[in-house]
CSV table of C-alpha atoms and ligand atoms in Angstrom, one decimal:
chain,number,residue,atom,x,y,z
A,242,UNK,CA,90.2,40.8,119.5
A,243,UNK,CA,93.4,40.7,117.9
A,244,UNK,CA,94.0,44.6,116.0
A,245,UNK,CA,96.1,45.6,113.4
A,246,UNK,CA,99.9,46.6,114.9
A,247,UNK,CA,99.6,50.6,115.9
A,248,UNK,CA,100.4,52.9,112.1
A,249,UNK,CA,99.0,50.4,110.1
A,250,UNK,CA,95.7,50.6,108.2
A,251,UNK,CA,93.5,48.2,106.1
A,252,UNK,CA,92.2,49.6,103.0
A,253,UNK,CA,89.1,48.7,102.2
A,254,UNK,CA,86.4,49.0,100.0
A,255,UNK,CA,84.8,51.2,98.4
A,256,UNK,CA,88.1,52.8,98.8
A,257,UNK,CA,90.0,50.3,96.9
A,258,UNK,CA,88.3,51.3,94.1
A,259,UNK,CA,90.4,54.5,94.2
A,260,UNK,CA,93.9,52.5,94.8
A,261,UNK,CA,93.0,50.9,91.8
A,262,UNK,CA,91.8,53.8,89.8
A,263,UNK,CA,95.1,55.6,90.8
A,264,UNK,CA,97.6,52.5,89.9
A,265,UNK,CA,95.5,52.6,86.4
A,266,UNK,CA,96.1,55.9,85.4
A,267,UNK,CA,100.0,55.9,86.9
A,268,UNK,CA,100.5,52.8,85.2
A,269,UNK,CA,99.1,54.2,81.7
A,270,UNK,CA,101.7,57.3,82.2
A,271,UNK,CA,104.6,55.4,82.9
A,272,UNK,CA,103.5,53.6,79.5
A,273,UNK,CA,103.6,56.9,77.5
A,274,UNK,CA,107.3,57.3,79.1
A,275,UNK,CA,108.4,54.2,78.6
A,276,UNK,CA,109.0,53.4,82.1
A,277,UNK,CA,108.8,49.7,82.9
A,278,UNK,CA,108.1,48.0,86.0
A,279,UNK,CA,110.2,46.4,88.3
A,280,UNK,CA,108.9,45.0,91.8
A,281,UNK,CA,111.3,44.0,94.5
A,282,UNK,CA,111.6,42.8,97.6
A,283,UNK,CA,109.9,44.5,100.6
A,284,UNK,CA,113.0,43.3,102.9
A,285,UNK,CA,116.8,44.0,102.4
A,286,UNK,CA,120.2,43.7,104.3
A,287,UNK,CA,119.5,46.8,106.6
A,288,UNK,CA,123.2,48.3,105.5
A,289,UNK,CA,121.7,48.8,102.2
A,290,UNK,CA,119.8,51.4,103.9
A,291,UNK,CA,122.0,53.0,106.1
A,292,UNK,CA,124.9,53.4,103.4
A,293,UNK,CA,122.4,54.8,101.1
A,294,UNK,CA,119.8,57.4,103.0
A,295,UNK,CA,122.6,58.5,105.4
A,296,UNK,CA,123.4,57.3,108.8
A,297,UNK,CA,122.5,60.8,110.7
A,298,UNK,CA,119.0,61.0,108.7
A,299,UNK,CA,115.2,60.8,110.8
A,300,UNK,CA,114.8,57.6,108.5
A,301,UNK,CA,117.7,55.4,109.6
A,302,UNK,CA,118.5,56.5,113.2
A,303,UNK,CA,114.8,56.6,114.2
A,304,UNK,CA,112.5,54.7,111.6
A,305,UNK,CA,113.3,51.7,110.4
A,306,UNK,CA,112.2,48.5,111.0
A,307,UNK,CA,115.5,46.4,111.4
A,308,UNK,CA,115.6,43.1,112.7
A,309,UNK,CA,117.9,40.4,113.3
A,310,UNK,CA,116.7,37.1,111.0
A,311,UNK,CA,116.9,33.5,111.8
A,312,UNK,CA,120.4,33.2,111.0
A,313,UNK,CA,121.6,36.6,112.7
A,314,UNK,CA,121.6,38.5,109.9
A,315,UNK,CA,120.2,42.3,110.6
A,316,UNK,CA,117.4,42.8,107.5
A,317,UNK,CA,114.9,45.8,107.7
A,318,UNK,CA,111.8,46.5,105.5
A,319,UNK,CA,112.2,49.3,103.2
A,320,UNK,CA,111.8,52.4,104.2
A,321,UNK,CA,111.7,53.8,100.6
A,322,UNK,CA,112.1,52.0,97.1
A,323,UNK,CA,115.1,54.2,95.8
A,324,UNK,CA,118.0,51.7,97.7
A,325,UNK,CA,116.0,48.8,96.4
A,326,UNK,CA,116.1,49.7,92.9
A,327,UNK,CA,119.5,51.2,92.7
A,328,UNK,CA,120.7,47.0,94.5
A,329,UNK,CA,118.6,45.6,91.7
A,330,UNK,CA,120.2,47.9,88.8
A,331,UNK,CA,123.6,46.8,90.3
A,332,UNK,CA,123.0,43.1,91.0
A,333,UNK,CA,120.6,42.5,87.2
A,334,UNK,CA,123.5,44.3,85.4
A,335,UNK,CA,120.8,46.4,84.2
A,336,UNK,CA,123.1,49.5,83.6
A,337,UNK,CA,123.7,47.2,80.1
A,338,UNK,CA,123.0,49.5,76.8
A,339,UNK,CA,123.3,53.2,76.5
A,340,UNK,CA,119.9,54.3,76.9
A,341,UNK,CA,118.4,55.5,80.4
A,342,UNK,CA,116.7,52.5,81.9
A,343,UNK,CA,113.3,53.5,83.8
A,344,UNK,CA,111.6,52.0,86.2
A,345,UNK,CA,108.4,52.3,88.2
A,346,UNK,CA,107.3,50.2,91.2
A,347,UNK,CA,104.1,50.4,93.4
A,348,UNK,CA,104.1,49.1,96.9
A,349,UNK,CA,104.4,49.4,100.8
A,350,UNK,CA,106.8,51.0,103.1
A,351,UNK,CA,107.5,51.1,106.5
A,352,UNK,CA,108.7,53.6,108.9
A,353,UNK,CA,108.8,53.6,112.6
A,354,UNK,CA,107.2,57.3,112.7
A,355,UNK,CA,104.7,58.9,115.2
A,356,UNK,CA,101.3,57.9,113.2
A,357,UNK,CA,99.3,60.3,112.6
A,358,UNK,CA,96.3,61.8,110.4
A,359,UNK,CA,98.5,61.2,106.9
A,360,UNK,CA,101.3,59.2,108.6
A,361,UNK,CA,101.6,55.7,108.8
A,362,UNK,CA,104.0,53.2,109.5
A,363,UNK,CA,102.9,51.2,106.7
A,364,UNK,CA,102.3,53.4,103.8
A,365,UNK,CA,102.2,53.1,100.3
A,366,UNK,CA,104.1,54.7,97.7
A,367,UNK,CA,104.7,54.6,93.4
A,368,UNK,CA,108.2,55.2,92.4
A,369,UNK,CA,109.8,56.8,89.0
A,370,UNK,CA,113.2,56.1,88.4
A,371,UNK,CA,115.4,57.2,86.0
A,372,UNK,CA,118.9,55.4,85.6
A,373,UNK,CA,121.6,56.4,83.2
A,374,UNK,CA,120.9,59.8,82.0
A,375,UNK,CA,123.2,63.1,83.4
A,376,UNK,CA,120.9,65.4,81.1
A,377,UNK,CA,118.5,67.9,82.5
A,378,UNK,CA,115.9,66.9,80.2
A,379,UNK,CA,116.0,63.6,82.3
A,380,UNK,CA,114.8,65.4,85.2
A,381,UNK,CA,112.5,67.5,83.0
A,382,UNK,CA,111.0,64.4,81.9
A,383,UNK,CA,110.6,62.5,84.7
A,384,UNK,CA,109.1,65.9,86.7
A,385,UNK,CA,106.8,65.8,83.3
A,386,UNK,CA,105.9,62.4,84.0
A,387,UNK,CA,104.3,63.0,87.8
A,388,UNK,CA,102.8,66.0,86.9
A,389,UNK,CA,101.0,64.2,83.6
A,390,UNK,CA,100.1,61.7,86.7
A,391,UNK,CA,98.2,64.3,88.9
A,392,UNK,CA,96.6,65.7,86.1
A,393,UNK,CA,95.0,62.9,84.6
A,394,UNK,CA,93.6,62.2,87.9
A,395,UNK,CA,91.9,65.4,87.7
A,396,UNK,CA,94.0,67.2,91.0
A,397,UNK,CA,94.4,70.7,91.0
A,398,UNK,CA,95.1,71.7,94.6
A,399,UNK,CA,98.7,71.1,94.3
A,400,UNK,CA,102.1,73.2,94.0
A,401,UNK,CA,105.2,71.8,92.2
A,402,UNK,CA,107.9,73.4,94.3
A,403,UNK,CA,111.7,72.7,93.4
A,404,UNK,CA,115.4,73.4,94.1
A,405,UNK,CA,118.9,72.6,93.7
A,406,UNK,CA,121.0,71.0,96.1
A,407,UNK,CA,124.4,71.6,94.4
A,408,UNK,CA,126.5,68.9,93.3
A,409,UNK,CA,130.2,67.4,94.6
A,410,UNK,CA,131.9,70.8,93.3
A,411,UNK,CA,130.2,73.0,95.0
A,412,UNK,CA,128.3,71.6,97.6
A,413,UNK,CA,131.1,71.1,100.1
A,414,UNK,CA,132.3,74.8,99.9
A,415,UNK,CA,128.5,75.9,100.9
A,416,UNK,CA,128.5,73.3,103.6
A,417,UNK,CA,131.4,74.5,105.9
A,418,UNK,CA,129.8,77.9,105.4
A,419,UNK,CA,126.8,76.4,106.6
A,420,UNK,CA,128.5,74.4,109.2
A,421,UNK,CA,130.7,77.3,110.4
A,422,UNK,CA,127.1,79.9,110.7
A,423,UNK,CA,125.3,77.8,112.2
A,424,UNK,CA,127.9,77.1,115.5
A,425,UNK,CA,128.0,80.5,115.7
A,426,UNK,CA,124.5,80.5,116.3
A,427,UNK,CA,125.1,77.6,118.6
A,428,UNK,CA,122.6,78.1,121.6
A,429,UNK,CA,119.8,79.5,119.9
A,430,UNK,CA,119.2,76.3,117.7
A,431,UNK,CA,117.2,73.2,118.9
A,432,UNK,CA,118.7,70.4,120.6
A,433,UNK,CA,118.5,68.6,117.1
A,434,UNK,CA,119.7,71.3,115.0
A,435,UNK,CA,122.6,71.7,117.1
A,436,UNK,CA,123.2,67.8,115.9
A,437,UNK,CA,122.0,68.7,112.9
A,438,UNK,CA,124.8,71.1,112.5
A,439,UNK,CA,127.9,69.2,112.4
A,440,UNK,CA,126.0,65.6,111.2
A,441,UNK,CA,124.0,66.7,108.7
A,442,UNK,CA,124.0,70.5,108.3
A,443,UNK,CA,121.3,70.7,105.4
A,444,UNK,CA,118.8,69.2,107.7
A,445,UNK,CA,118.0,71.9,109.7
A,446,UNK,CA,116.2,73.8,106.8
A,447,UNK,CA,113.6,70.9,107.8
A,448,UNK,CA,113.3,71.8,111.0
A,449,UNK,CA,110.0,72.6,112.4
A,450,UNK,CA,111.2,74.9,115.0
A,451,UNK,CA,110.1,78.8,114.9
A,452,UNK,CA,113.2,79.8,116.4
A,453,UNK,CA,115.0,77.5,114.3
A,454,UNK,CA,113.8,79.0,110.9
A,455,UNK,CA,113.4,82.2,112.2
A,456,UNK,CA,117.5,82.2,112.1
A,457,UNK,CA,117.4,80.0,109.1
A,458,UNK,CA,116.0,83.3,107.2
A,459,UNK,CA,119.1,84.8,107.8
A,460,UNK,CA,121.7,81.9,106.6
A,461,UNK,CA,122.6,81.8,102.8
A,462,UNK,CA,121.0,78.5,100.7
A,463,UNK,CA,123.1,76.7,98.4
A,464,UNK,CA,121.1,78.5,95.6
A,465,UNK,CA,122.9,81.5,96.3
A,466,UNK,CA,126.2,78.9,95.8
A,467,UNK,CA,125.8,76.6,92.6
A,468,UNK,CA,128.6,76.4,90.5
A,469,UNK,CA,128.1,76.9,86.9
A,470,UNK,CA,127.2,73.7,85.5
A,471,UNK,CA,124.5,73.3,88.3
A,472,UNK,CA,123.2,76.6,86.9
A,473,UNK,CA,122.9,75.7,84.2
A,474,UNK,CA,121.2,72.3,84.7
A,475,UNK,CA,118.7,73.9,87.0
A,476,UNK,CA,117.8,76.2,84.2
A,477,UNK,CA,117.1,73.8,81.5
A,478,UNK,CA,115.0,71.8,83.8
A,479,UNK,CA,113.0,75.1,84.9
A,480,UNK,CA,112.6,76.4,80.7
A,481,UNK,CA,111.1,72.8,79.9
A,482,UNK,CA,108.8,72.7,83.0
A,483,UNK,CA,107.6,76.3,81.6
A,484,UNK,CA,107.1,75.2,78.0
A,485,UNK,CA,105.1,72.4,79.1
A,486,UNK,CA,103.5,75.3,81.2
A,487,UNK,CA,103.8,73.4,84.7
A,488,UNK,CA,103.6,75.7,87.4
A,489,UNK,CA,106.2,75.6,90.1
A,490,UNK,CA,107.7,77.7,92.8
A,491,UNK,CA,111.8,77.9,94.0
A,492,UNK,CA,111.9,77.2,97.4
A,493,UNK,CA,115.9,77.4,97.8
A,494,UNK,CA,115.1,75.9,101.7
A,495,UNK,CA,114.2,72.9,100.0
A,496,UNK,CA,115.9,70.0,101.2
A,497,UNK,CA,115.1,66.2,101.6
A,498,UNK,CA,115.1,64.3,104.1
A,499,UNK,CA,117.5,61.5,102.6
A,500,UNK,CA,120.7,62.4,102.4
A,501,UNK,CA,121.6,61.1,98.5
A,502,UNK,CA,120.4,64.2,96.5
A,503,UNK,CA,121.9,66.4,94.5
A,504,UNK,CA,121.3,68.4,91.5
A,505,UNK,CA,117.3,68.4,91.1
A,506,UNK,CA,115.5,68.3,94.4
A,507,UNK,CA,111.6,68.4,94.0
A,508,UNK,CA,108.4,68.6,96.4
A,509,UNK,CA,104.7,68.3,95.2
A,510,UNK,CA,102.6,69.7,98.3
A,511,UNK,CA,99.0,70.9,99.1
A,512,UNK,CA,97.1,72.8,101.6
A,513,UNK,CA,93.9,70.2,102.1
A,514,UNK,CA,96.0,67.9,104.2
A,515,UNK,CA,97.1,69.8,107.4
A,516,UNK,CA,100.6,69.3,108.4
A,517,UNK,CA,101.9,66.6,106.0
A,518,UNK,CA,101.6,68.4,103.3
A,519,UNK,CA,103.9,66.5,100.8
A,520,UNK,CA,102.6,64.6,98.4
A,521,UNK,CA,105.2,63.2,96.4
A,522,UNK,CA,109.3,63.8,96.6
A,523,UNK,CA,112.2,63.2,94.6
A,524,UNK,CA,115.4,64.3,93.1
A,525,UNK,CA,118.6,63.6,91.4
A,526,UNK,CA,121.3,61.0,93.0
A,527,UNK,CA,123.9,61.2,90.7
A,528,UNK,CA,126.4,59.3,93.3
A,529,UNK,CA,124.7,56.6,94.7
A,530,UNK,CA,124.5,53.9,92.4
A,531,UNK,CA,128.6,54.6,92.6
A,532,UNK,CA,128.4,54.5,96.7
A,533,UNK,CA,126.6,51.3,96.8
A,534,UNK,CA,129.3,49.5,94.7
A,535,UNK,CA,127.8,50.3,90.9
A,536,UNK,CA,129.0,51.6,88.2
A,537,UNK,CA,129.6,55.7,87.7
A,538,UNK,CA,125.5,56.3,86.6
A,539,UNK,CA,123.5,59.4,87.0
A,540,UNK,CA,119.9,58.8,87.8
A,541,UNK,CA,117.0,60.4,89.2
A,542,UNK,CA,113.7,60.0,90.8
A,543,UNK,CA,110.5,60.2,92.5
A,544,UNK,CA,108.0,58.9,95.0
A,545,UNK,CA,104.0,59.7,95.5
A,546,UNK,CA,102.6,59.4,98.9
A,547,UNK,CA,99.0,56.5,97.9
A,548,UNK,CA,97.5,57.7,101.0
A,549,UNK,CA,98.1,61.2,100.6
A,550,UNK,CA,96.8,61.0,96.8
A,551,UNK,CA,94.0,58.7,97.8
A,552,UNK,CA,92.7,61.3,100.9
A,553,UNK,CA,93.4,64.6,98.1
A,554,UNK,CA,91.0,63.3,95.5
A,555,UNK,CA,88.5,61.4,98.1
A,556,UNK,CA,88.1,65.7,98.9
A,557,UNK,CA,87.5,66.7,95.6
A,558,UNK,CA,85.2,64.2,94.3
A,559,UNK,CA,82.4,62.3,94.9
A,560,UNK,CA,83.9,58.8,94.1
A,561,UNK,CA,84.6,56.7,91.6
A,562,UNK,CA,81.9,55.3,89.2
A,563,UNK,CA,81.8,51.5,89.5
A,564,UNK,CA,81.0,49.6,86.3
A,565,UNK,CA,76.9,49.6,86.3
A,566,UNK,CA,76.1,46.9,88.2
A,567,UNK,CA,72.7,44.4,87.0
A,568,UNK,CA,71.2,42.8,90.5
A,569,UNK,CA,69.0,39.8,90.0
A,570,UNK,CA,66.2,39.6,93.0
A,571,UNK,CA,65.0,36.1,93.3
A,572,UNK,CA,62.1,34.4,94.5
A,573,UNK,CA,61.9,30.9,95.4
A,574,UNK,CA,64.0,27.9,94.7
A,575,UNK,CA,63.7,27.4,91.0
A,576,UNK,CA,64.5,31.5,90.3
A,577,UNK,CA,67.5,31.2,92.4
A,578,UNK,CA,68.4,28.2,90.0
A,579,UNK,CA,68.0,30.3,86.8
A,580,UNK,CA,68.9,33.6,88.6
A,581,UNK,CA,72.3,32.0,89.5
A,582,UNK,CA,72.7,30.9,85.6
A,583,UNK,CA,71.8,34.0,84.4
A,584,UNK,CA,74.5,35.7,86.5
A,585,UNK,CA,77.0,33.8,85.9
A,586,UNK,CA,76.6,33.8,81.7
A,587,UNK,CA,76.1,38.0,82.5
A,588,UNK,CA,79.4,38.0,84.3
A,589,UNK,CA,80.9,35.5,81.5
A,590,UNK,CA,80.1,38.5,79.1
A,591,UNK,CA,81.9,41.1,81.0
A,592,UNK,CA,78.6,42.4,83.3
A,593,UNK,CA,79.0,43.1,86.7
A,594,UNK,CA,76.2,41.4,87.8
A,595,UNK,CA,75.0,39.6,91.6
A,596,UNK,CA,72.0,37.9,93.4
A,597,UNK,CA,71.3,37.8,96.9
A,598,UNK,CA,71.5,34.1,97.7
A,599,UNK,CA,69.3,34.6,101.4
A,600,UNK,CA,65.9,33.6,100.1
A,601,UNK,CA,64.8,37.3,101.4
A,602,UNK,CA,61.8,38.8,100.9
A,603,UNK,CA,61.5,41.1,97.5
A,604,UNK,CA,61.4,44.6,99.7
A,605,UNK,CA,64.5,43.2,101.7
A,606,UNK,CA,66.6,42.5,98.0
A,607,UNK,CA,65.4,45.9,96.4
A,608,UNK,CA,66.8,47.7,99.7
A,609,UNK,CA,70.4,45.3,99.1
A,610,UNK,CA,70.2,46.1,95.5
A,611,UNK,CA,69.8,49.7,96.7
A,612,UNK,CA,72.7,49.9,98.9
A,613,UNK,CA,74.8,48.0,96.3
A,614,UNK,CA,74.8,50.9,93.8
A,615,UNK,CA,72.7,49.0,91.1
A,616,UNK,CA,71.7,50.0,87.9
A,617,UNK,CA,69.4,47.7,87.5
A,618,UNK,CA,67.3,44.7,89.3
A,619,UNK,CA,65.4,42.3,87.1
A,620,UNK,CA,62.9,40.7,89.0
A,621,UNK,CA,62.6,37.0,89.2
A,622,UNK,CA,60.1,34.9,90.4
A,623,UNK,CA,58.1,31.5,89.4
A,624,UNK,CA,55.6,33.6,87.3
A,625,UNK,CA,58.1,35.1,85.5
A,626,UNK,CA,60.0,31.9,84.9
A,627,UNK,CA,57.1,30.4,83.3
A,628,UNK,CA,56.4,33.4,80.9
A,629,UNK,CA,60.2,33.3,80.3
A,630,UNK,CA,60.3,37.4,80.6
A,631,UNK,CA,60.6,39.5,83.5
A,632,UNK,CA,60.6,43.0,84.6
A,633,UNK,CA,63.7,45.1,84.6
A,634,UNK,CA,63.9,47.9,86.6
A,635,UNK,CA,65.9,51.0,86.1
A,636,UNK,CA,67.2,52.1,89.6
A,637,UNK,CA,67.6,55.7,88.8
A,638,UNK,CA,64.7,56.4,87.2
A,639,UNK,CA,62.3,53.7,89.2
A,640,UNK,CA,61.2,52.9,85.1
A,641,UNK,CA,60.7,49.2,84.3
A,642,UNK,CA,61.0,47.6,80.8
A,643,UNK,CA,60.1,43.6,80.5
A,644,UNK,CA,62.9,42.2,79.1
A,645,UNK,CA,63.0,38.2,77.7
A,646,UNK,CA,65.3,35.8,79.6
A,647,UNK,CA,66.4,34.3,76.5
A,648,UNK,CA,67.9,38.0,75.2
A,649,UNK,CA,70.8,38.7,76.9
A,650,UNK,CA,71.4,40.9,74.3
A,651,UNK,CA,68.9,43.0,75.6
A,652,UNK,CA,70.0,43.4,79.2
A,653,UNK,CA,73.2,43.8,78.7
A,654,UNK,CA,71.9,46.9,75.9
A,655,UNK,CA,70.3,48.3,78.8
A,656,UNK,CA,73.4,48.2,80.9
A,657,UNK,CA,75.7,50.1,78.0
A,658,UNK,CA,72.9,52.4,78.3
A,659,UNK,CA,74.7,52.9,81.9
A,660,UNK,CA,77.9,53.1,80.8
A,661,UNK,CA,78.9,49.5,80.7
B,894,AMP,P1,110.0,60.6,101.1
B,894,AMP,O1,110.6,59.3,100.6
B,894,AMP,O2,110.1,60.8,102.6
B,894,AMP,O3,110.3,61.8,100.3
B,894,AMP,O4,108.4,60.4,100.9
B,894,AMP,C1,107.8,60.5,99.6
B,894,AMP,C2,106.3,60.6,99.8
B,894,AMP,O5,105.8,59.5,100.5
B,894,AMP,C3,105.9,61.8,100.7
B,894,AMP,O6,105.8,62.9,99.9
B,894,AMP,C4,104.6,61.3,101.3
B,894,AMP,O7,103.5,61.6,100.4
B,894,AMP,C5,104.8,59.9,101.4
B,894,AMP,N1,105.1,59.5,102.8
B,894,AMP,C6,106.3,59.5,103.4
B,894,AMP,N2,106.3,59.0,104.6
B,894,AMP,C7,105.0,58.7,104.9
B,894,AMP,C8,104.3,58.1,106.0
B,894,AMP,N3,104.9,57.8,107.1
B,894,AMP,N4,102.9,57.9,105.8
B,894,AMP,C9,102.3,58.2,104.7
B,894,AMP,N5,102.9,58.7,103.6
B,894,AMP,C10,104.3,59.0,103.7
């Protein structure tokens, strides 16, 4: 038997149901915000990636999957979507116009991590981006925008947590403070965080070590070291999420794990899903449409986790309805005939309807109809094709109304009854 490569999942239903349902409702929300979509390519020149998430990040020393193609070039699948959209924005010309441009895009990434219970190497994620706009009503916005997301689908259980990671003016101060503590606290960091420490000293506020954060209380955070503009753009961005009444918490040990932030940096997590507890992540990256050969444009964004989304809500509900679905039990050659017509005209009108096309017994199609979810089975056999009604049975309530074949009208009444 030939299995799916290790981190890697199929999807299936009834659980595609809930993709779909999720896609839906993000999709309508990036409507009201007049976010577009954009879909790219799931593979890219790997230096794409390494210029833009940081050479000395988990992500490109450890996690990606880079190959060498056919003609020797090194290409890796994305990681994340934020590189791919920043290439196309640079390539289309899209920075055209003074508006912000934004963008949404749904689809797969991979990353060469340990898989685990909400960790995949193949997982799936929808993007917000914002291109184009320095104001903090951007970020306000586009924060707006994920949490409009989350609530339409009904999910409570979540904490909006945020922070600022400084910008160019005062970020580099804070770092060689940073850099400077944290040698002196050499020894007693991890083997990484001692890495960490000259390549990429924010990192180590990620690190899961006890000993590690238990010193990490006791460093300054860059909150402590914004210059005033950040200040200033932190607050604006914190007094809209309050009028808007959207809960969130400061976390000043916020970092992320790519190294392109600045300005806004943003988590959504939960307690229902054990240790990866992030749900979605973004941020501003004012610099890297610049860095990666564009012109000078702010932008910001974010990413939801599907899986993580998908396993939050499969908690806290029961499951999706399914459009009311009309089964048609047959009996003998010549229902089959007409059952078959009268499922296809149903499903012409816009009715989910099926037959079972096994010649079963009637006990053996109620039980399929059964474990199908039905509404309703109509009942077909030569008797009832000759008296050109049959019996329609409600699945709920076990009631039975005889309905004509000729009035469609009629079944499909019964099925709005259901919610059709
Ligand atoms: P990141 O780009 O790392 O900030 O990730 C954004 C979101 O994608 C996270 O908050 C997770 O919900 C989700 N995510 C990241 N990595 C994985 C993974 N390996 N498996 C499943 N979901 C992931």
């Amino acid at each position: 038997m030939i299995k799916a490569v290790r981190g890697m999942k199929d999807i299936l239903p009834p659980e595609t149901s809930r993709w779909q349902h999720i896609e839906t409702v993000a999709r309508q929300v990036f409507a009201c915000y007049g976010f577009q979509e954009i879909r790219l390519p799931l593979l890219e020149r790997t230096e794409l990636f390494s210029r833009s998430i940081g050479a000395s990040t988990d992500i490109v020393e450890k996690e990606m999957y880079t190959f060498l193609d056919r003609h020797g070039e090194s290409v890796t699948l994305r990681p994340e979507a934020t590189a791919s959209v920043v290439r196309a924005f640079i390539e289309n010309r899209l920075d055209q116009g003074a508006e912000v441009k934004k963008y949404f895009t749904i689809g797969p990434m991979f990353r060469y991590e340990r898989p685990q219970k909400g960790r995949y190497r193949q997982f799936h994620q929808i993007n917000g981006e914002a291109l184009g706009g320095e104001a903090p009503e951007v970020d306000a916005e586009l924060i707006l925008l994920l949490m409009d997301i989350f609530a339409r689908l009904g999910l409570t259980e979540i904490a909006l947590v945020i922070n600022s990671l400084g910008c160019p003016l005062c970020r580099p101060a804070y770092l060689l403070e940073l850099t400077a503590l944290l040698a002196r606290k050499g020894r007693d960091l991890c083997e990484d965080c001692q890495r960490r420490s000259t390549s990429n000293p924010l990192r180590v506020f990620d690190c899961k070590s006890k000993v590690c954060q238990e010193i990490l209380t006791q460093v300054p955070t860059m909150a402590d070291h914004l210059c005033d503009a950040c200040v200033q753009h932190d607050e604006r961005v914190r007094e809209l999420l309050g009028r808007y009444e959207v809960p969130y918490r400061s976390n000043p040990r916020l970092v992320r794990g790519l190294d392109y932030y600045n300005r806004t940096a943003f988590e959504v997590v939960t307690t229902h899903l054990g240790a990866q507890d992030a749900v979605a992540g973004g941020g501003r990256y004012n610099g890297l449409i610049k860095e990666l050969g564009g012109p000078d444009v702010p932008a910001v964004g974010f990413a939801i986790g599907e899986e993580r989304l998908v396993a939050l809500l499969s908690q806290q509900d029961e499951g999706l309805a399914l459009p009311p679905l009309l089964y048609v039990a047959v009996l003998g050659a010549a229902a089959m005939d007409q059952g078959f017509d009268l499922v296809q005209t149903l499903r012409r009108r816009g009715v989910a309807a099926d037959l079972d096309f096994g010649q079963r017994s009637l006990k053996a199609q109620l039980t399929m109809a059964n474990r199908r979810g039905a509404a309703f089975v109509l009942i077909l056999g030569d008797q009832e094709l000759t008296a050109g009604e049959a019996p329609l049975k409600d699945m709920a309530t076990g009631a039975q109304q005889v309905v004509s074949l000729t009035d469609l009208a009629a079944i499909c009444a019964a099925l709005q009854g259901k919610g059709v």
